[in-house]
Amino acid sequence: MELLKEIANFSGKSGLYRILKPGRGGVIVESLDDKREKSMIGASARVSVLKDISIFMQDDEKATPLGDVFTSVHEKYQDKKLDAKALSDYQLVDFMTEVLPGYDTEKVYLSDIRKIINWYNILTVYAPEVFEKTSEEQPAEESSEQTTEESK
């Protein structure tokens, strides 16, 4: 999920954008959609880099990174396209409880859950590499099993 530091959402613009490089007046981005349009986002724009977003938990001292939520959704739904608009409010709450038990139901709004689902759909289509596990992200058990088998 390290690649989430290259993907952002901008206030007032729908969708997600890949951050390409800084420019004089802001940052150059590429939209994550079929058009792949490149544009300049001004320095005064409100930027939310996905790597820096966390979801509130019921324990006030804890928050779960958005990358962990995406990983949980990916494990449960395996690239299946989810339709946030078709889900009722109760289904959205059930969905979020399933992928992130213990989230704060008072601070995480239904609109936030819809946004998570929409962003997940965009990432699975236009940035599937986000979900590929790197050697650093593999659990220690898997790495040690591979090392043991390779040494035989």
Short mmCIF file of N, CA and C in Angstrom, two decimals:
data_model
loop_
_atom_site.label_atom_id
_atom_site.label_comp_id
_atom_site.label_asym_id
_atom_site.label_seq_id
_atom_site.Cartn_x
_atom_site.Cartn_y
_atom_site.Cartn_z
N MET A 1 0.81 -1.20 0.00
CA MET A 1 0.00 0.00 0.00
C MET A 1 0.85 1.27 0.00
N GLU A 2 2.13 1.07 -0.18
CA GLU A 2 3.05 2.22 -0.22
C GLU A 2 2.73 3.15 -1.39
N LEU A 3 2.13 2.61 -2.45
CA LEU A 3 1.81 3.43 -3.62
C LEU A 3 0.71 4.45 -3.35
N LEU A 4 0.00 4.31 -2.23
CA LEU A 4 -1.05 5.28 -1.92
C LEU A 4 -0.50 6.67 -1.67
N LYS A 5 0.80 6.80 -1.44
CA LYS A 5 1.38 8.13 -1.24
C LYS A 5 1.46 8.91 -2.55
N GLU A 6 1.24 8.24 -3.69
CA GLU A 6 1.25 8.89 -5.00
C GLU A 6 -0.15 9.21 -5.50
N ILE A 7 -1.17 8.82 -4.73
CA ILE A 7 -2.56 9.00 -5.18
C ILE A 7 -3.27 9.94 -4.22
N ALA A 8 -4.01 10.90 -4.78
CA ALA A 8 -4.66 11.92 -3.95
C ALA A 8 -6.05 12.24 -4.45
N ASN A 9 -6.79 12.88 -3.57
CA ASN A 9 -8.10 13.44 -3.89
C ASN A 9 -7.99 14.93 -3.63
N PHE A 10 -8.62 15.72 -4.48
CA PHE A 10 -8.57 17.17 -4.33
C PHE A 10 -9.97 17.69 -4.04
N SER A 11 -10.06 18.56 -3.06
CA SER A 11 -11.33 19.16 -2.69
C SER A 11 -11.91 19.89 -3.90
N GLY A 12 -13.17 19.63 -4.18
CA GLY A 12 -13.84 20.27 -5.30
C GLY A 12 -13.72 19.52 -6.61
N LYS A 13 -12.92 18.44 -6.64
CA LYS A 13 -12.78 17.63 -7.85
C LYS A 13 -13.18 16.20 -7.51
N SER A 14 -13.93 15.58 -8.39
CA SER A 14 -14.31 14.19 -8.14
C SER A 14 -13.21 13.26 -8.62
N GLY A 15 -13.20 12.07 -8.08
CA GLY A 15 -12.24 11.06 -8.51
C GLY A 15 -10.91 11.15 -7.79
N LEU A 16 -9.98 10.34 -8.28
CA LEU A 16 -8.64 10.27 -7.72
C LEU A 16 -7.63 10.67 -8.78
N TYR A 17 -6.48 11.11 -8.31
CA TYR A 17 -5.42 11.59 -9.20
C TYR A 17 -4.07 11.02 -8.75
N ARG A 18 -3.25 10.67 -9.74
CA ARG A 18 -1.87 10.24 -9.46
C ARG A 18 -1.02 11.50 -9.49
N ILE A 19 -0.25 11.71 -8.44
CA ILE A 19 0.64 12.86 -8.37
C ILE A 19 1.89 12.54 -9.20
N LEU A 20 2.15 13.35 -10.22
CA LEU A 20 3.28 13.10 -11.10
C LEU A 20 4.54 13.83 -10.65
N LYS A 21 4.44 15.16 -10.53
CA LYS A 21 5.61 15.92 -10.07
C LYS A 21 5.19 17.33 -9.69
N PRO A 22 5.97 17.94 -8.83
CA PRO A 22 5.66 19.33 -8.46
C PRO A 22 5.99 20.27 -9.60
N GLY A 23 5.19 21.32 -9.70
CA GLY A 23 5.44 22.36 -10.70
C GLY A 23 5.62 23.69 -10.00
N ARG A 24 5.77 24.75 -10.75
CA ARG A 24 5.96 26.08 -10.15
C ARG A 24 4.74 26.54 -9.37
N GLY A 25 3.58 26.35 -9.95
CA GLY A 25 2.37 26.87 -9.34
C GLY A 25 1.56 25.83 -8.59
N GLY A 26 2.08 24.65 -8.40
CA GLY A 26 1.33 23.59 -7.72
C GLY A 26 1.93 22.23 -8.02
N VAL A 27 1.06 21.31 -8.37
CA VAL A 27 1.51 19.94 -8.65
C VAL A 27 0.83 19.44 -9.92
N ILE A 28 1.58 18.69 -10.71
CA ILE A 28 1.04 18.11 -11.94
C ILE A 28 0.49 16.73 -11.59
N VAL A 29 -0.78 16.51 -11.99
CA VAL A 29 -1.45 15.25 -11.67
C VAL A 29 -2.04 14.64 -12.94
N GLU A 30 -2.33 13.34 -12.84
CA GLU A 30 -2.99 12.61 -13.92
C GLU A 30 -4.24 11.97 -13.34
N SER A 31 -5.37 12.16 -13.99
CA SER A 31 -6.62 11.60 -13.47
C SER A 31 -6.62 10.08 -13.62
N LEU A 32 -7.17 9.41 -12.63
CA LEU A 32 -7.30 7.96 -12.69
C LEU A 32 -8.68 7.63 -13.26
N ASP A 33 -8.76 7.74 -14.57
CA ASP A 33 -9.97 7.39 -15.30
C ASP A 33 -9.57 7.07 -16.73
N ASP A 34 -10.53 6.85 -17.59
CA ASP A 34 -10.24 6.49 -18.98
C ASP A 34 -9.51 7.59 -19.74
N LYS A 35 -9.76 8.83 -19.37
CA LYS A 35 -9.17 9.97 -20.09
C LYS A 35 -7.69 10.16 -19.78
N ARG A 36 -7.28 9.85 -18.56
CA ARG A 36 -5.87 10.02 -18.13
C ARG A 36 -5.38 11.44 -18.40
N GLU A 37 -6.23 12.43 -18.14
CA GLU A 37 -5.88 13.83 -18.38
C GLU A 37 -4.85 14.31 -17.37
N LYS A 38 -3.88 15.04 -17.86
CA LYS A 38 -2.89 15.65 -16.98
C LYS A 38 -3.28 17.11 -16.79
N SER A 39 -3.14 17.57 -15.56
CA SER A 39 -3.48 18.96 -15.27
C SER A 39 -2.64 19.46 -14.11
N MET A 40 -2.67 20.77 -13.94
CA MET A 40 -1.95 21.42 -12.85
C MET A 40 -2.95 21.77 -11.76
N ILE A 41 -2.67 21.33 -10.55
CA ILE A 41 -3.51 21.68 -9.41
C ILE A 41 -2.76 22.73 -8.61
N GLY A 42 -3.40 23.85 -8.38
CA GLY A 42 -2.77 24.98 -7.69
C GLY A 42 -2.32 24.66 -6.27
N ALA A 43 -1.36 25.43 -5.81
CA ALA A 43 -0.79 25.22 -4.48
C ALA A 43 -1.80 25.47 -3.37
N SER A 44 -2.86 26.22 -3.65
CA SER A 44 -3.84 26.52 -2.62
C SER A 44 -4.94 25.45 -2.51
N ALA A 45 -4.91 24.44 -3.38
CA ALA A 45 -5.93 23.39 -3.36
C ALA A 45 -5.78 22.52 -2.12
N ARG A 46 -6.90 22.05 -1.61
CA ARG A 46 -6.88 21.14 -0.47
C ARG A 46 -6.63 19.74 -0.99
N VAL A 47 -5.50 19.17 -0.61
CA VAL A 47 -5.07 17.87 -1.09
C VAL A 47 -5.20 16.84 0.02
N SER A 48 -5.75 15.67 -0.29
CA SER A 48 -5.80 14.56 0.64
C SER A 48 -5.08 13.38 -0.01
N VAL A 49 -3.86 13.12 0.43
CA VAL A 49 -3.10 11.98 -0.07
C VAL A 49 -3.65 10.74 0.65
N LEU A 50 -3.99 9.70 -0.10
CA LEU A 50 -4.65 8.53 0.48
C LEU A 50 -3.82 7.87 1.57
N LYS A 51 -2.51 7.93 1.45
CA LYS A 51 -1.63 7.32 2.46
C LYS A 51 -1.81 7.97 3.82
N ASP A 52 -2.22 9.25 3.84
CA ASP A 52 -2.33 10.00 5.10
C ASP A 52 -3.73 9.95 5.71
N ILE A 53 -4.68 9.30 5.06
CA ILE A 53 -6.06 9.24 5.57
C ILE A 53 -6.22 8.03 6.47
N SER A 54 -6.89 8.23 7.60
CA SER A 54 -7.19 7.15 8.53
C SER A 54 -8.67 7.18 8.88
N ILE A 55 -9.18 6.03 9.31
CA ILE A 55 -10.58 5.90 9.69
C ILE A 55 -10.66 5.84 11.22
N PHE A 56 -11.56 6.64 11.78
CA PHE A 56 -11.75 6.66 13.23
C PHE A 56 -12.24 5.31 13.74
N MET A 57 -11.71 4.91 14.89
CA MET A 57 -12.15 3.69 15.56
C MET A 57 -12.89 4.08 16.83
N GLN A 58 -13.62 3.13 17.41
CA GLN A 58 -14.37 3.41 18.63
C GLN A 58 -13.43 3.76 19.78
N ASP A 59 -12.26 3.16 19.80
CA ASP A 59 -11.24 3.53 20.78
C ASP A 59 -10.66 4.87 20.32
N ASP A 60 -10.91 5.93 21.08
CA ASP A 60 -10.52 7.29 20.66
C ASP A 60 -9.04 7.45 20.34
N GLU A 61 -8.21 6.60 20.88
CA GLU A 61 -6.78 6.74 20.67
C GLU A 61 -6.28 6.01 19.43
N LYS A 62 -7.16 5.34 18.74
CA LYS A 62 -6.75 4.56 17.58
C LYS A 62 -7.45 5.03 16.31
N ALA A 63 -6.76 4.83 15.21
CA ALA A 63 -7.31 5.07 13.88
C ALA A 63 -6.68 4.04 12.95
N THR A 64 -7.42 3.62 11.95
CA THR A 64 -6.92 2.62 11.02
C THR A 64 -6.60 3.29 9.69
N PRO A 65 -5.38 3.09 9.17
CA PRO A 65 -5.02 3.69 7.88
C PRO A 65 -5.96 3.21 6.76
N LEU A 66 -6.26 4.10 5.84
CA LEU A 66 -7.14 3.78 4.73
C LEU A 66 -6.59 2.61 3.91
N GLY A 67 -5.29 2.49 3.81
CA GLY A 67 -4.68 1.37 3.09
C GLY A 67 -5.07 0.03 3.67
N ASP A 68 -5.17 -0.05 5.02
CA ASP A 68 -5.59 -1.30 5.66
C ASP A 68 -7.04 -1.61 5.35
N VAL A 69 -7.87 -0.58 5.26
CA VAL A 69 -9.28 -0.77 4.91
C VAL A 69 -9.38 -1.29 3.48
N PHE A 70 -8.62 -0.69 2.55
CA PHE A 70 -8.62 -1.16 1.16
C PHE A 70 -8.15 -2.62 1.08
N THR A 71 -7.15 -2.97 1.86
CA THR A 71 -6.65 -4.35 1.87
C THR A 71 -7.74 -5.31 2.33
N SER A 72 -8.45 -4.93 3.38
CA SER A 72 -9.54 -5.76 3.90
C SER A 72 -10.66 -5.91 2.86
N VAL A 73 -11.02 -4.82 2.19
CA VAL A 73 -12.05 -4.88 1.14
C VAL A 73 -11.57 -5.79 0.02
N HIS A 74 -10.32 -5.65 -0.36
CA HIS A 74 -9.76 -6.46 -1.46
C HIS A 74 -9.76 -7.94 -1.11
N GLU A 75 -9.44 -8.28 0.14
CA GLU A 75 -9.44 -9.68 0.56
C GLU A 75 -10.85 -10.27 0.53
N LYS A 76 -11.84 -9.48 0.87
CA LYS A 76 -13.22 -9.98 0.92
C LYS A 76 -13.91 -9.99 -0.44
N TYR A 77 -13.58 -9.03 -1.30
CA TYR A 77 -14.33 -8.88 -2.56
C TYR A 77 -13.52 -9.17 -3.82
N GLN A 78 -12.21 -9.33 -3.72
CA GLN A 78 -11.35 -9.74 -4.84
C GLN A 78 -11.68 -9.05 -6.17
N ASP A 79 -11.48 -7.77 -6.24
CA ASP A 79 -11.65 -7.00 -7.48
C ASP A 79 -13.09 -6.91 -7.98
N LYS A 80 -14.06 -7.38 -7.20
CA LYS A 80 -15.45 -7.27 -7.61
C LYS A 80 -15.86 -5.81 -7.50
N LYS A 81 -16.52 -5.30 -8.54
CA LYS A 81 -16.96 -3.91 -8.52
C LYS A 81 -18.14 -3.77 -7.57
N LEU A 82 -18.04 -2.82 -6.67
CA LEU A 82 -19.10 -2.56 -5.70
C LEU A 82 -19.84 -1.30 -6.12
N ASP A 83 -21.15 -1.29 -5.95
CA ASP A 83 -21.95 -0.14 -6.34
C ASP A 83 -22.47 0.56 -5.10
N ALA A 84 -21.80 1.63 -4.70
CA ALA A 84 -22.16 2.36 -3.48
C ALA A 84 -23.53 3.00 -3.60
N LYS A 85 -23.92 3.39 -4.80
CA LYS A 85 -25.23 4.04 -4.98
C LYS A 85 -26.38 3.06 -4.80
N ALA A 86 -26.15 1.79 -5.12
CA ALA A 86 -27.20 0.78 -5.04
C ALA A 86 -27.41 0.28 -3.61
N LEU A 87 -26.45 0.54 -2.73
CA LEU A 87 -26.55 0.04 -1.36
C LEU A 87 -27.39 0.98 -0.50
N SER A 88 -28.23 0.39 0.33
CA SER A 88 -29.02 1.18 1.27
C SER A 88 -28.10 1.63 2.42
N ASP A 89 -28.61 2.53 3.24
CA ASP A 89 -27.82 2.99 4.37
C ASP A 89 -27.43 1.83 5.28
N TYR A 90 -28.36 0.91 5.51
CA TYR A 90 -28.08 -0.25 6.37
C TYR A 90 -27.02 -1.15 5.74
N GLN A 91 -27.07 -1.32 4.43
CA GLN A 91 -26.07 -2.14 3.75
C GLN A 91 -24.69 -1.49 3.81
N LEU A 92 -24.65 -0.17 3.74
CA LEU A 92 -23.36 0.53 3.86
C LEU A 92 -22.76 0.30 5.24
N VAL A 93 -23.58 0.39 6.27
CA VAL A 93 -23.10 0.15 7.64
C VAL A 93 -22.64 -1.30 7.78
N ASP A 94 -23.40 -2.24 7.24
CA ASP A 94 -23.00 -3.66 7.29
C ASP A 94 -21.68 -3.88 6.56
N PHE A 95 -21.54 -3.26 5.41
CA PHE A 95 -20.31 -3.37 4.64
C PHE A 95 -19.12 -2.89 5.47
N MET A 96 -19.25 -1.71 6.06
CA MET A 96 -18.14 -1.14 6.82
C MET A 96 -17.84 -1.97 8.07
N THR A 97 -18.86 -2.48 8.71
CA THR A 97 -18.67 -3.33 9.89
C THR A 97 -17.94 -4.61 9.50
N GLU A 98 -18.24 -5.11 8.32
CA GLU A 98 -17.60 -6.34 7.83
C GLU A 98 -16.12 -6.11 7.53
N VAL A 99 -15.78 -5.01 6.87
CA VAL A 99 -14.39 -4.78 6.47
C VAL A 99 -13.56 -4.11 7.57
N LEU A 100 -14.22 -3.42 8.51
CA LEU A 100 -13.49 -2.75 9.58
C LEU A 100 -14.32 -2.79 10.87
N PRO A 101 -14.32 -3.94 11.53
CA PRO A 101 -15.08 -4.02 12.79
C PRO A 101 -14.50 -3.03 13.81
N GLY A 102 -15.39 -2.39 14.54
CA GLY A 102 -14.94 -1.46 15.57
C GLY A 102 -14.73 -0.04 15.10
N TYR A 103 -15.16 0.28 13.86
CA TYR A 103 -15.01 1.66 13.41
C TYR A 103 -16.01 2.53 14.15
N ASP A 104 -15.73 3.81 14.25
CA ASP A 104 -16.58 4.73 14.99
C ASP A 104 -17.78 5.14 14.14
N THR A 105 -18.94 4.63 14.49
CA THR A 105 -20.15 4.87 13.69
C THR A 105 -20.64 6.31 13.78
N GLU A 106 -20.20 7.05 14.78
CA GLU A 106 -20.63 8.44 14.90
C GLU A 106 -19.74 9.40 14.10
N LYS A 107 -18.47 9.05 13.92
CA LYS A 107 -17.54 9.93 13.21
C LYS A 107 -17.37 9.57 11.75
N VAL A 108 -17.67 8.33 11.39
CA VAL A 108 -17.56 7.89 10.00
C VAL A 108 -18.96 7.92 9.41
N TYR A 109 -19.19 8.87 8.52
CA TYR A 109 -20.51 9.08 7.93
C TYR A 109 -20.75 8.15 6.75
N LEU A 110 -22.03 8.02 6.37
CA LEU A 110 -22.38 7.21 5.21
C LEU A 110 -21.70 7.72 3.95
N SER A 111 -21.57 9.04 3.84
CA SER A 111 -20.89 9.61 2.67
C SER A 111 -19.42 9.19 2.63
N ASP A 112 -18.81 9.03 3.79
CA ASP A 112 -17.42 8.56 3.85
C ASP A 112 -17.33 7.12 3.37
N ILE A 113 -18.28 6.29 3.75
CA ILE A 113 -18.28 4.88 3.34
C ILE A 113 -18.47 4.80 1.82
N ARG A 114 -19.38 5.61 1.28
CA ARG A 114 -19.58 5.64 -0.17
C ARG A 114 -18.29 6.05 -0.89
N LYS A 115 -17.60 7.03 -0.32
CA LYS A 115 -16.36 7.51 -0.91
C LYS A 115 -15.29 6.41 -0.89
N ILE A 116 -15.21 5.66 0.21
CA ILE A 116 -14.26 4.55 0.31
C ILE A 116 -14.55 3.52 -0.77
N ILE A 117 -15.82 3.18 -0.96
CA ILE A 117 -16.20 2.20 -1.99
C ILE A 117 -15.86 2.73 -3.37
N ASN A 118 -16.19 3.98 -3.66
CA ASN A 118 -15.88 4.55 -4.98
C ASN A 118 -14.39 4.59 -5.22
N TRP A 119 -13.62 5.00 -4.23
CA TRP A 119 -12.16 5.04 -4.38
C TRP A 119 -11.60 3.63 -4.60
N TYR A 120 -12.14 2.65 -3.87
CA TYR A 120 -11.69 1.27 -4.05
C TYR A 120 -11.93 0.82 -5.49
N ASN A 121 -13.12 1.13 -6.02
CA ASN A 121 -13.43 0.76 -7.41
C ASN A 121 -12.45 1.41 -8.39
N ILE A 122 -12.15 2.67 -8.19
CA ILE A 122 -11.20 3.38 -9.06
C ILE A 122 -9.83 2.72 -8.98
N LEU A 123 -9.37 2.40 -7.79
CA LEU A 123 -8.05 1.80 -7.61
C LEU A 123 -7.96 0.42 -8.25
N THR A 124 -9.01 -0.39 -8.13
CA THR A 124 -8.94 -1.74 -8.71
C THR A 124 -8.86 -1.69 -10.23
N VAL A 125 -9.48 -0.67 -10.85
CA VAL A 125 -9.46 -0.58 -12.32
C VAL A 125 -8.21 0.14 -12.82
N TYR A 126 -7.87 1.29 -12.23
CA TYR A 126 -6.83 2.15 -12.79
C TYR A 126 -5.49 2.11 -12.07
N ALA A 127 -5.45 1.48 -10.91
CA ALA A 127 -4.18 1.36 -10.18
C ALA A 127 -4.13 0.03 -9.41
N PRO A 128 -4.32 -1.11 -10.11
CA PRO A 128 -4.35 -2.40 -9.42
C PRO A 128 -3.03 -2.75 -8.73
N GLU A 129 -1.96 -2.10 -9.14
CA GLU A 129 -0.66 -2.37 -8.52
C GLU A 129 -0.64 -2.00 -7.04
N VAL A 130 -1.57 -1.18 -6.61
CA VAL A 130 -1.68 -0.80 -5.20
C VAL A 130 -1.93 -2.03 -4.34
N PHE A 131 -2.63 -3.02 -4.87
CA PHE A 131 -3.01 -4.19 -4.09
C PHE A 131 -2.00 -5.33 -4.17
N GLU A 132 -0.96 -5.17 -4.98
CA GLU A 132 0.06 -6.20 -5.08
C GLU A 132 0.96 -6.13 -3.86
N LYS A 133 1.19 -7.30 -3.27
CA LYS A 133 2.02 -7.35 -2.06
C LYS A 133 3.49 -7.29 -2.46
N THR A 134 4.23 -6.43 -1.74
CA THR A 134 5.67 -6.38 -1.94
C THR A 134 6.31 -7.33 -0.94
N SER A 135 7.58 -7.60 -1.08
CA SER A 135 8.26 -8.51 -0.17
C SER A 135 8.25 -7.97 1.26
N GLU A 136 8.22 -6.65 1.43
CA GLU A 136 8.19 -6.07 2.77
C GLU A 136 6.84 -6.26 3.44
N GLU A 137 5.75 -6.37 2.66
CA GLU A 137 4.41 -6.48 3.22
C GLU A 137 4.00 -7.90 3.52
N GLN A 138 4.78 -8.90 3.05
CA GLN A 138 4.43 -10.28 3.32
C GLN A 138 4.63 -10.59 4.79
N PRO A 139 3.73 -11.36 5.38
CA PRO A 139 3.89 -11.72 6.78
C PRO A 139 5.18 -12.51 7.00
N ALA A 140 5.73 -12.41 8.19
CA ALA A 140 7.00 -13.06 8.50
C ALA A 140 6.92 -14.57 8.33
N GLU A 141 5.76 -15.17 8.63
CA GLU A 141 5.61 -16.62 8.49
C GLU A 141 5.82 -17.05 7.05
N GLU A 142 5.22 -16.34 6.10
CA GLU A 142 5.35 -16.71 4.68
C GLU A 142 6.80 -16.59 4.24
N SER A 143 7.49 -15.53 4.66
CA SER A 143 8.88 -15.34 4.26
C SER A 143 9.76 -16.44 4.81
N SER A 144 9.53 -16.82 6.07
CA SER A 144 10.38 -17.85 6.67
C SER A 144 10.09 -19.21 6.04
N GLU A 145 8.82 -19.48 5.66
CA GLU A 145 8.50 -20.73 5.00
C GLU A 145 9.18 -20.81 3.64
N GLN A 146 9.20 -19.71 2.91
CA GLN A 146 9.84 -19.70 1.60
C GLN A 146 11.34 -19.91 1.75
N THR A 147 11.94 -19.29 2.74
CA THR A 147 13.38 -19.44 2.96
C THR A 147 13.70 -20.88 3.31
N THR A 148 12.87 -21.52 4.17
CA THR A 148 13.12 -22.89 4.57
C THR A 148 13.00 -23.82 3.37
N GLU A 149 11.99 -23.62 2.54
CA GLU A 149 11.81 -24.49 1.37
C GLU A 149 12.93 -24.29 0.36
N GLU A 150 13.40 -23.06 0.20
CA GLU A 150 14.45 -22.80 -0.76
C GLU A 150 15.78 -23.42 -0.32
N SER A 151 15.99 -23.51 0.99
CA SER A 151 17.27 -24.05 1.47
C SER A 151 17.33 -25.56 1.39
N LYS A 152 16.19 -26.24 1.14
CA LYS A 152 16.18 -27.72 1.08
C LYS A 152 16.75 -28.23 -0.19
#
